[in-house]
Amino acid sequence: MITDDTETVPSGHFEINTAFTIERGADGEILGTPLVDFNYGLSEHFQLKIEIPWVLLHQFGQPSIGGLGNTNVGVRWRFRDQNELHRIALSIYPQLEFNNPTSSVRRGLVDRGPSVLVPLQWQTTIGKYGLNGDVGYRLKRGDDELIYGVVLGREFKYGIEVLGEIHGSGPRRSLGESEVVYNFGARVPMSKHLSLLLSGGRSIRSHHDLRFIGYAGLQVTF
């Protein structure tokens, strides 16, 4: 899902997500083909992330162009666990996104960086349901942004998880212009170390970008 939770990869272990992503608007679509996300458990409460996509931009009526996307590096720190003393787990997940030494900025594939995102995540359980959300501030060229989201999920037979979320992001000075989407997803275990990840959604506003967002990927843990 777009909205993050507080979970960290177990200490000394890896989690690698390889996915196909799509964002389609009125004028075209941008694809991650693939988006690769490496995660490593530094300790029980710290996780390192390195994420980089290969981007394909298709503006309707024009030839497609492709290139390397921005690199995103982050460290999640879960500073409070959900336990007998605390009903809600909390974490922060500062992330730095920067341009690679390619022509992707000049060709319009990615925004000129760098940008820094500092979000706070929370997570709890209510009966059979899991509930988590995040809120954060992104410093970037131009107007800074606020991001926010909430996810409700439930685990079913064979460990299958079904989730739904609402997520928004927009200029700090004009939150009324936020891009707000709804998104539904699932995590389907295929073996002890392999899971299928799926999600799809679109803008809450009629006749408004984003017309469709999608994610289909595999998660490997070891």
CSV table of C-alpha atoms in Angstrom, one decimal:
chain,number,residue,atom,x,y,z
A,1,MET,CA,0.0,0.0,0.0
A,2,ILE,CA,1.0,3.7,-0.3
A,3,THR,CA,0.5,4.3,3.4
A,4,ASP,CA,3.3,2.9,5.6
A,5,ASP,CA,3.1,0.9,8.8
A,6,THR,CA,5.5,0.5,11.7
A,7,GLU,CA,6.7,-3.0,10.9
A,8,THR,CA,10.5,-3.5,10.5
A,9,VAL,CA,12.4,-6.4,8.9
A,10,PRO,CA,13.8,-8.8,11.5
A,11,SER,CA,17.4,-8.0,12.5
A,12,GLY,CA,19.9,-9.4,10.1
A,13,HIS,CA,17.3,-10.4,7.5
A,14,PHE,CA,16.4,-9.1,4.0
A,15,GLU,CA,13.1,-8.2,2.4
A,16,ILE,CA,13.2,-7.6,-1.4
A,17,ASN,CA,10.1,-6.3,-3.3
A,18,THR,CA,10.2,-6.4,-7.1
A,19,ALA,CA,7.1,-4.9,-8.7
A,20,PHE,CA,5.4,-3.5,-11.8
A,21,THR,CA,3.7,-0.2,-11.0
A,22,ILE,CA,1.4,2.1,-13.0
A,23,GLU,CA,0.0,5.6,-12.6
A,24,ARG,CA,-2.4,6.6,-15.3
A,25,GLY,CA,-3.8,10.1,-15.7
A,26,ALA,CA,-5.7,12.0,-18.4
A,27,ASP,CA,-2.6,12.8,-20.5
A,28,GLY,CA,-0.7,9.5,-20.2
A,29,GLU,CA,0.8,7.0,-17.8
A,30,ILE,CA,4.1,6.3,-16.0
A,31,LEU,CA,5.2,2.8,-15.3
A,32,GLY,CA,7.8,1.3,-12.9
A,33,THR,CA,9.2,-1.7,-14.9
A,34,PRO,CA,10.3,-2.8,-12.5
A,35,LEU,CA,10.5,-1.0,-9.2
A,36,VAL,CA,13.0,-2.7,-6.9
A,37,ASP,CA,12.9,-2.1,-3.1
A,38,PHE,CA,15.6,-3.6,-0.9
A,39,ASN,CA,15.1,-3.7,2.9
A,40,TYR,CA,17.5,-4.9,5.6
A,41,GLY,CA,16.9,-5.3,9.4
A,42,LEU,CA,19.6,-3.3,11.1
A,43,SER,CA,18.2,-4.3,14.5
A,44,GLU,CA,14.9,-5.2,16.2
A,45,HIS,CA,13.7,-1.6,15.7
A,46,PHE,CA,15.7,-0.2,12.8
A,47,GLN,CA,15.3,-1.0,9.1
A,48,LEU,CA,17.3,0.3,6.1
A,49,LYS,CA,15.6,0.8,2.7
A,50,ILE,CA,17.0,1.4,-0.8
A,51,GLU,CA,14.5,1.8,-3.6
A,52,ILE,CA,15.0,2.5,-7.3
A,53,PRO,CA,12.7,2.1,-10.4
A,54,TRP,CA,13.2,1.8,-14.1
A,55,VAL,CA,10.7,4.3,-15.4
A,56,LEU,CA,8.7,4.3,-18.6
A,57,LEU,CA,6.7,7.4,-19.5
A,58,HIS,CA,4.0,7.2,-22.1
A,59,GLN,CA,2.2,10.5,-23.0
A,60,PHE,CA,-0.8,9.7,-25.2
A,61,GLY,CA,-0.1,10.5,-28.8
A,62,GLN,CA,3.7,10.6,-28.3
A,63,PRO,CA,6.5,7.9,-28.3
A,64,SER,CA,7.3,6.3,-25.0
A,65,ILE,CA,10.6,7.2,-23.2
A,66,GLY,CA,12.4,5.2,-20.5
A,67,GLY,CA,15.2,5.7,-18.0
A,68,LEU,CA,16.4,5.3,-14.5
A,69,GLY,CA,14.2,6.8,-11.8
A,70,ASN,CA,15.2,8.5,-8.6
A,71,THR,CA,16.9,6.6,-5.8
A,72,ASN,CA,15.1,6.6,-2.4
A,73,VAL,CA,17.1,5.8,0.8
A,74,GLY,CA,15.4,5.6,4.2
A,75,VAL,CA,15.7,4.3,7.7
A,76,ARG,CA,12.7,3.3,9.7
A,77,TRP,CA,12.9,3.5,13.6
A,78,ARG,CA,10.0,2.0,15.5
A,79,PHE,CA,10.5,3.7,18.8
A,80,ARG,CA,7.4,2.3,20.5
A,81,ASP,CA,5.9,-1.2,20.2
A,82,GLN,CA,2.3,-2.2,20.6
A,83,ASN,CA,2.2,-4.3,23.8
A,84,GLU,CA,0.5,-4.5,27.2
A,85,LEU,CA,1.6,-1.0,28.1
A,86,HIS,CA,1.0,0.7,24.7
A,87,ARG,CA,-2.0,0.3,22.6
A,88,ILE,CA,-0.4,2.0,19.6
A,89,ALA,CA,3.0,1.3,17.9
A,90,LEU,CA,4.8,4.3,16.6
A,91,SER,CA,7.7,4.8,14.1
A,92,ILE,CA,9.4,7.5,12.1
A,93,TYR,CA,10.8,6.8,8.6
A,94,PRO,CA,13.0,9.7,7.2
A,95,GLN,CA,13.7,9.2,3.5
A,96,LEU,CA,16.0,11.0,1.0
A,97,GLU,CA,15.2,10.9,-2.7
A,98,PHE,CA,17.8,12.1,-5.2
A,99,ASN,CA,18.5,12.1,-8.9
A,100,ASN,CA,20.9,9.6,-10.4
A,101,PRO,CA,23.6,10.8,-12.9
A,102,THR,CA,21.5,10.1,-16.0
A,103,SER,CA,19.4,12.2,-18.4
A,104,SER,CA,16.1,11.3,-16.7
A,105,VAL,CA,15.5,14.9,-15.3
A,106,ARG,CA,16.3,16.5,-18.6
A,107,ARG,CA,14.0,14.2,-20.5
A,108,GLY,CA,11.1,14.8,-18.0
A,109,LEU,CA,11.0,11.3,-16.5
A,110,VAL,CA,11.6,12.4,-12.9
A,111,ASP,CA,11.4,15.7,-10.9
A,112,ARG,CA,14.6,17.5,-10.1
A,113,GLY,CA,15.7,16.6,-6.6
A,114,PRO,CA,16.6,16.2,-4.0
A,115,SER,CA,13.6,15.8,-1.6
A,116,VAL,CA,13.3,14.7,2.0
A,117,LEU,CA,10.3,13.0,3.5
A,118,VAL,CA,9.9,12.8,7.3
A,119,PRO,CA,6.7,10.8,8.1
A,120,LEU,CA,5.3,9.4,11.4
A,121,GLN,CA,3.6,6.1,11.3
A,122,TRP,CA,1.2,4.5,13.8
A,123,GLN,CA,-0.3,1.0,14.0
A,124,THR,CA,-2.8,-0.8,16.2
A,125,THR,CA,-5.3,-3.7,16.2
A,126,ILE,CA,-9.0,-3.6,16.8
A,127,GLY,CA,-10.4,-7.1,17.2
A,128,LYS,CA,-9.6,-9.0,14.0
A,129,TYR,CA,-8.6,-5.9,12.1
A,130,GLY,CA,-5.3,-4.1,11.8
A,131,LEU,CA,-5.4,-0.3,11.5
A,132,ASN,CA,-2.4,1.9,10.6
A,133,GLY,CA,-1.7,5.3,9.2
A,134,ASP,CA,1.0,7.9,8.5
A,135,VAL,CA,1.4,11.7,8.2
A,136,GLY,CA,4.5,13.4,7.0
A,137,TYR,CA,6.2,16.5,5.5
A,138,ARG,CA,8.1,16.5,2.3
A,139,LEU,CA,10.7,19.2,1.6
A,140,LYS,CA,11.3,19.6,-2.1
A,141,ARG,CA,12.0,22.1,-4.9
A,142,GLY,CA,9.0,24.3,-5.2
A,143,ASP,CA,6.1,24.0,-2.7
A,144,ASP,CA,6.7,21.6,0.2
A,145,GLU,CA,4.1,18.8,0.6
A,146,LEU,CA,2.1,17.1,3.3
A,147,ILE,CA,1.3,13.4,3.0
A,148,TYR,CA,-1.3,11.5,5.0
A,149,GLY,CA,-3.1,8.1,4.8
A,150,VAL,CA,-4.9,5.4,6.7
A,151,VAL,CA,-5.2,1.6,6.0
A,152,LEU,CA,-7.7,-1.0,7.4
A,153,GLY,CA,-6.8,-4.6,6.9
A,154,ARG,CA,-7.7,-8.1,8.0
A,155,GLU,CA,-6.0,-11.5,7.7
A,156,PHE,CA,-8.0,-14.5,6.5
A,157,LYS,CA,-7.4,-18.2,5.9
A,158,TYR,CA,-3.9,-19.3,4.8
A,159,GLY,CA,-2.5,-16.0,5.9
A,160,ILE,CA,-4.1,-14.0,3.1
A,161,GLU,CA,-4.4,-10.3,3.9
A,162,VAL,CA,-6.9,-7.9,2.4
A,163,LEU,CA,-6.5,-4.2,2.8
A,164,GLY,CA,-8.1,-0.9,1.9
A,165,GLU,CA,-6.7,2.6,2.2
A,166,ILE,CA,-7.2,6.3,1.6
A,167,HIS,CA,-4.1,8.3,0.9
A,168,GLY,CA,-3.5,11.9,0.1
A,169,SER,CA,-0.6,14.3,-0.7
A,170,GLY,CA,-0.6,17.9,-1.6
A,171,PRO,CA,1.0,21.3,-1.4
A,172,ARG,CA,1.5,22.5,2.2
A,173,ARG,CA,0.0,25.9,1.4
A,174,SER,CA,-3.1,24.6,-0.4
A,175,LEU,CA,-4.3,21.2,0.9
A,176,GLY,CA,-7.5,21.7,-1.0
A,177,GLU,CA,-5.4,20.7,-4.1
A,178,SER,CA,-4.4,17.4,-2.6
A,179,GLU,CA,-4.3,14.3,-4.7
A,180,VAL,CA,-6.5,11.9,-2.7
A,181,VAL,CA,-6.9,8.2,-3.8
A,182,TYR,CA,-8.6,5.1,-2.6
A,183,ASN,CA,-6.7,1.8,-3.0
A,184,PHE,CA,-7.5,-1.8,-2.3
A,185,GLY,CA,-4.8,-4.5,-2.0
A,186,ALA,CA,-3.9,-8.0,-0.9
A,187,ARG,CA,-0.9,-10.0,0.3
A,188,VAL,CA,-1.0,-13.7,-0.7
A,189,PRO,CA,1.6,-16.0,0.8
A,190,MET,CA,3.0,-18.5,-1.8
A,191,SER,CA,5.6,-20.1,0.3
A,192,LYS,CA,7.5,-19.5,3.6
A,193,HIS,CA,9.7,-16.8,1.9
A,194,LEU,CA,7.6,-15.6,-1.0
A,195,SER,CA,4.4,-13.5,-1.2
A,196,LEU,CA,2.4,-12.0,-4.0
A,197,LEU,CA,1.5,-8.3,-3.5
A,198,LEU,CA,-1.4,-6.7,-5.4
A,199,SER,CA,-3.2,-3.4,-5.2
A,200,GLY,CA,-5.3,-1.0,-7.4
A,201,GLY,CA,-7.2,2.2,-7.0
A,202,ARG,CA,-7.8,5.7,-8.3
A,203,SER,CA,-8.6,9.3,-7.4
A,204,ILE,CA,-11.6,9.8,-5.1
A,205,ARG,CA,-12.6,12.8,-7.2
A,206,SER,CA,-14.6,12.2,-10.4
A,207,HIS,CA,-12.9,13.2,-13.6
A,208,HIS,CA,-9.7,13.9,-11.7
A,209,ASP,CA,-6.2,12.4,-11.9
A,210,LEU,CA,-5.1,9.8,-10.9
A,211,ARG,CA,-7.4,7.8,-13.2
A,212,PHE,CA,-5.8,4.5,-12.1
A,213,ILE,CA,-2.9,3.3,-9.9
A,214,GLY,CA,-1.8,-0.3,-9.8
A,215,TYR,CA,0.9,-2.5,-8.2
A,216,ALA,CA,1.7,-6.1,-8.8
A,217,GLY,CA,4.8,-7.6,-7.3
A,218,LEU,CA,6.7,-10.4,-5.5
A,219,GLN,CA,8.1,-10.1,-2.0
A,220,VAL,CA,11.1,-12.3,-1.0
A,221,THR,CA,12.3,-12.6,2.6
A,222,PHE,CA,15.3,-14.4,3.9
